[in-house]
JSON list of C-alpha atoms in Angstrom, two decimals:
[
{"chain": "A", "resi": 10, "resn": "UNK", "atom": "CA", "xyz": [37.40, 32.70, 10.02]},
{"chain": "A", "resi": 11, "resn": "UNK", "atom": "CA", "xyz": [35.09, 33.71, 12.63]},
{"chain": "A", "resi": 12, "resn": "UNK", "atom": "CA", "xyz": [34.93, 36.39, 15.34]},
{"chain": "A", "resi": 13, "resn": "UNK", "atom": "CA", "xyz": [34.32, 35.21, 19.30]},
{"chain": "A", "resi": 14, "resn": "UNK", "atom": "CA", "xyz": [30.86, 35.24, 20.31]},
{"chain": "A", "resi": 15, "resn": "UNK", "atom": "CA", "xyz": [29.60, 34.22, 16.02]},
{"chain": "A", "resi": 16, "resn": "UNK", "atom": "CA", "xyz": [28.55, 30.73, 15.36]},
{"chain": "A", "resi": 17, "resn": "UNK", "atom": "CA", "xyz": [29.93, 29.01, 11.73]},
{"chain": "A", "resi": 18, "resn": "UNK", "atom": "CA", "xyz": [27.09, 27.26, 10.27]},
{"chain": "A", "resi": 19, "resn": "UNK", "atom": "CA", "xyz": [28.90, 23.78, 9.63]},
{"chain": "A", "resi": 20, "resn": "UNK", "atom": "CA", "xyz": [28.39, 21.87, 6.16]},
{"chain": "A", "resi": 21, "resn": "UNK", "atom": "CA", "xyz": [27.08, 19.39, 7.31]},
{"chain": "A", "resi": 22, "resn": "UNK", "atom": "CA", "xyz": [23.67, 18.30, 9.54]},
{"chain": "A", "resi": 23, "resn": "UNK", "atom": "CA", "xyz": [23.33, 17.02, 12.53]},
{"chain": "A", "resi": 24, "resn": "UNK", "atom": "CA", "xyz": [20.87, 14.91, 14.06]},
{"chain": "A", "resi": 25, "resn": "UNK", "atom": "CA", "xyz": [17.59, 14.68, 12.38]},
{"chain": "A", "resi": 26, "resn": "UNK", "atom": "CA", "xyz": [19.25, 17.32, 9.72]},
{"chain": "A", "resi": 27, "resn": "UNK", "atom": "CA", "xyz": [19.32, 19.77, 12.05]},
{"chain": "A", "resi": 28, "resn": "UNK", "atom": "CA", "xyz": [22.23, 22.15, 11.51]},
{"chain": "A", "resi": 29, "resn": "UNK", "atom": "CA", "xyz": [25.45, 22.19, 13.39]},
{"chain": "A", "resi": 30, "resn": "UNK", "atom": "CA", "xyz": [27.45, 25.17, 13.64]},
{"chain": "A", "resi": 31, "resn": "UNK", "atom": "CA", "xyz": [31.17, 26.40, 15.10]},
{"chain": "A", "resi": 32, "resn": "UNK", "atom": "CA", "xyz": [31.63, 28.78, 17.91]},
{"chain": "A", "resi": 33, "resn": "UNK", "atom": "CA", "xyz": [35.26, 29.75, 17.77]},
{"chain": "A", "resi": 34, "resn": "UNK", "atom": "CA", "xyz": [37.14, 32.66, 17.76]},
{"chain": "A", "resi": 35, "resn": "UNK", "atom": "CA", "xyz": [40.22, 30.43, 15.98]},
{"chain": "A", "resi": 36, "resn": "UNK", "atom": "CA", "xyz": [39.47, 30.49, 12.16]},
{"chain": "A", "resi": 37, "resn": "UNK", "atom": "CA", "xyz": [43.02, 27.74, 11.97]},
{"chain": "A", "resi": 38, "resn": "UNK", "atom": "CA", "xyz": [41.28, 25.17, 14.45]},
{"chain": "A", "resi": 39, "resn": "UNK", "atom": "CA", "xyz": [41.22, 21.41, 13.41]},
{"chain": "A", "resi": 40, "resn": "UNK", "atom": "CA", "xyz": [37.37, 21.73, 13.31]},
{"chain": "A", "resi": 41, "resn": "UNK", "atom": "CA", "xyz": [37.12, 25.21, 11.18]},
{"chain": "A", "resi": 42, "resn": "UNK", "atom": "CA", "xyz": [40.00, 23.51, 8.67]},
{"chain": "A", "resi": 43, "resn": "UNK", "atom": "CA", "xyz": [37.88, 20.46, 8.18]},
{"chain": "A", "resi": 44, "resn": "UNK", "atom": "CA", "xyz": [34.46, 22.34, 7.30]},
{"chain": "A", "resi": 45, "resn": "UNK", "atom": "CA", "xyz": [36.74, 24.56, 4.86]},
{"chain": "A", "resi": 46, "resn": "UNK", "atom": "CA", "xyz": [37.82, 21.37, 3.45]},
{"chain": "A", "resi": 47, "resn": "UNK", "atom": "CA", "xyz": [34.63, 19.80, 3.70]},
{"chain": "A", "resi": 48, "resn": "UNK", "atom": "CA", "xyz": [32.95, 22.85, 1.93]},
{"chain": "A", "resi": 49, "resn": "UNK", "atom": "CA", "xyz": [35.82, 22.50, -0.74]},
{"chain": "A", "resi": 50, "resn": "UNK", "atom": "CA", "xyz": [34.83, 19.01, -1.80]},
{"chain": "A", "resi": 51, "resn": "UNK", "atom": "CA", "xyz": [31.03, 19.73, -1.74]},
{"chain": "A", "resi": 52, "resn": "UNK", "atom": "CA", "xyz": [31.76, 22.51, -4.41]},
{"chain": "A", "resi": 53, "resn": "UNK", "atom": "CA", "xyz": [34.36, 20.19, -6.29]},
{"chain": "A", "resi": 54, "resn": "UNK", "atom": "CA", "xyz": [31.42, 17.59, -6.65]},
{"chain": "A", "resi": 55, "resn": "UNK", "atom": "CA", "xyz": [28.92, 20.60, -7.72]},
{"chain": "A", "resi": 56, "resn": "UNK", "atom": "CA", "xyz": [31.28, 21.29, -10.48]},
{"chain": "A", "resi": 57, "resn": "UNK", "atom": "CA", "xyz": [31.34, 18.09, -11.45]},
{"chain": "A", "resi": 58, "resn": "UNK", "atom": "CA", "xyz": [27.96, 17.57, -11.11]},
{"chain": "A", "resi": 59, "resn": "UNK", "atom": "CA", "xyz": [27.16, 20.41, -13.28]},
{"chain": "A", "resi": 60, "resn": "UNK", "atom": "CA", "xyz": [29.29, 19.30, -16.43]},
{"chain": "A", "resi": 61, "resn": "UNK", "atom": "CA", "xyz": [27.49, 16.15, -15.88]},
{"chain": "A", "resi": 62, "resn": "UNK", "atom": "CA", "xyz": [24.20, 17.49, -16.17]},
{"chain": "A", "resi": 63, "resn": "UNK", "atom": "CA", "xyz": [25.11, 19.66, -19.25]},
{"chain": "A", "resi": 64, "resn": "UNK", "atom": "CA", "xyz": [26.14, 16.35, -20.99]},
{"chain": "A", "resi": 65, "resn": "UNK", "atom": "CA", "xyz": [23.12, 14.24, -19.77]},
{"chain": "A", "resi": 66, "resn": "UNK", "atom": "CA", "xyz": [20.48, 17.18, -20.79]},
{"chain": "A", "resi": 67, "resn": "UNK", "atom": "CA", "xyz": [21.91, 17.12, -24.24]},
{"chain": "A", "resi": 68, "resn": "UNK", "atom": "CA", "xyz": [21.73, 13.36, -24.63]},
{"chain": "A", "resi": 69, "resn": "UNK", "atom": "CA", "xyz": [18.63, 12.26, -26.74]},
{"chain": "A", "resi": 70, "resn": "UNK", "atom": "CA", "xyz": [18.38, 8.74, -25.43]},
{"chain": "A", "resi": 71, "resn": "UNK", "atom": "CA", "xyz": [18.92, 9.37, -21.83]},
{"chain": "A", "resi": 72, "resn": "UNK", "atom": "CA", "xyz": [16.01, 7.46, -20.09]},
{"chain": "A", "resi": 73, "resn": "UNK", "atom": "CA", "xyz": [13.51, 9.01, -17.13]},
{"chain": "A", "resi": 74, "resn": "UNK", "atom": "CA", "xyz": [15.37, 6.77, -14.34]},
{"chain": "A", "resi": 75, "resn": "UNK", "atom": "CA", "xyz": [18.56, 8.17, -15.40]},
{"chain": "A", "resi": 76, "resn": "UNK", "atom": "CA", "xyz": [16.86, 12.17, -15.14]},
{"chain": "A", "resi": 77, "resn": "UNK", "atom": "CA", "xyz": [15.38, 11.28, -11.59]},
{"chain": "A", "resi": 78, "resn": "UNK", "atom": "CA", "xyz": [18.87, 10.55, -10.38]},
{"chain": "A", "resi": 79, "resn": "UNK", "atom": "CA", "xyz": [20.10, 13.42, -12.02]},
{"chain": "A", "resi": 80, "resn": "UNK", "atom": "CA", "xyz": [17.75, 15.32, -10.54]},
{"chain": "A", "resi": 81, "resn": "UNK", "atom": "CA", "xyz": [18.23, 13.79, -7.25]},
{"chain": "A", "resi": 82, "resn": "UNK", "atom": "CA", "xyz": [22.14, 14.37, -7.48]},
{"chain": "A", "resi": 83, "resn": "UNK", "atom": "CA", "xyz": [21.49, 17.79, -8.44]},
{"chain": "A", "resi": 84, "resn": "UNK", "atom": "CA", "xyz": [19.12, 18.22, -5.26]},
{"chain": "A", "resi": 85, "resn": "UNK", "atom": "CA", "xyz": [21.79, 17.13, -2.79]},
{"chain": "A", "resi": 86, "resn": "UNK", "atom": "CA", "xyz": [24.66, 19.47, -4.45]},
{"chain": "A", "resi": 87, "resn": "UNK", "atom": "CA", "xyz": [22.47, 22.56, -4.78]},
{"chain": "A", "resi": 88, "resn": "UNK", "atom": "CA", "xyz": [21.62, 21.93, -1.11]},
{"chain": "A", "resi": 89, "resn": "UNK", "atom": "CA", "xyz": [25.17, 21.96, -0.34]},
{"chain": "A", "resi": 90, "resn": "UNK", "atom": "CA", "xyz": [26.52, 25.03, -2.00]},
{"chain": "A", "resi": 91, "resn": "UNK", "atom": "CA", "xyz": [23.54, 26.47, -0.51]},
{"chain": "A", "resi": 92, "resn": "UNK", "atom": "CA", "xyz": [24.76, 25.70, 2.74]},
{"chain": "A", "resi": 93, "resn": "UNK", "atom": "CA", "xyz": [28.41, 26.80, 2.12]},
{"chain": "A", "resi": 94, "resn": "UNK", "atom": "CA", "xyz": [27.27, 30.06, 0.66]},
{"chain": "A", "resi": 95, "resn": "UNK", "atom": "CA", "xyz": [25.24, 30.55, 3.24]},
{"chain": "A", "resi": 96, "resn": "UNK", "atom": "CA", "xyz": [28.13, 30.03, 5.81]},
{"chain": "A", "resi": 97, "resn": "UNK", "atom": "CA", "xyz": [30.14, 31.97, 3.36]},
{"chain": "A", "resi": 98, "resn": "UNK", "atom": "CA", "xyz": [27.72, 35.04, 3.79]},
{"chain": "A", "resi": 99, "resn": "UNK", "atom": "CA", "xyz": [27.31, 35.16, 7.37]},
{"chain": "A", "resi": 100, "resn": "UNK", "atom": "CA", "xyz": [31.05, 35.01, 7.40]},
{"chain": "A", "resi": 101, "resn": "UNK", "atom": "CA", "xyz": [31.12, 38.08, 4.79]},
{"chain": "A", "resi": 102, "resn": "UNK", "atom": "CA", "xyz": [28.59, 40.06, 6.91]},
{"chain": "A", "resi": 103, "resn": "UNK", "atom": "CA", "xyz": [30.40, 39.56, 10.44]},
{"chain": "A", "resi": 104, "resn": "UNK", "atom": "CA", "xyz": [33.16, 41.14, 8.33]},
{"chain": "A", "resi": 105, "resn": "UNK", "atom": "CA", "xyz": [31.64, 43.80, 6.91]},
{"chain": "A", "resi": 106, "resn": "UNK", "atom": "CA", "xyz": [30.65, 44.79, 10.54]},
{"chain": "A", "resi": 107, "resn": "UNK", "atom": "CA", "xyz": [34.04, 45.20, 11.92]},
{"chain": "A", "resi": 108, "resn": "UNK", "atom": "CA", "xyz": [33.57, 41.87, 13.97]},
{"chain": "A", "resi": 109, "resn": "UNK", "atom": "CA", "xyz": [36.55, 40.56, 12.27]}
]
């Protein structure tokens, strides 16, 4: 998945959620399979996330404690696909060059 000499931005932080990224030139590695399964789950639980949301805005009798954790939720996954799309773009734009 990515070309020698390009980092991967990783989905996930490292210390003091600082980010953590890949430098390989082997796109089949144990570590680049894990983030793509990694970033898999982290849009599985958007998804689900999302439907959630849909059926907790439409319900009339949902309380403020149970918004704030949706909201919270919500947080976390957008900052998630944010990250994997952002991964996903750099990836996209090292191919685009001819990198790859």
């Amino acid at each position: 998945m990515t070309a020698p000499n390009r980092l991967r931005l990783l989905p996930w932080s490292g210390p003091e959620g600082k980010p953590c990224y890949l430098s390989t030139d082997d796109g089949e590695g144990y570590m680049s399979r894990l983030a793509d399964n990694i970033e898999a789950a982290q849009l599985g639980t958007a998804a689900e996330l999302l439907e959630r949301a849909s059926d907790k805005l439409d319900d009339q009798d949902a309380g403020s404690e149970d918004m704030r954790w949706l909201a919270k939720d919500l947080t976390g996954a957008l900052r998630d696909v944010l990250r994997v799309a952002t991964s996903r773009g750099d990836l996209l734009a090292v191919s685009r060059d001819g990198c790859v």
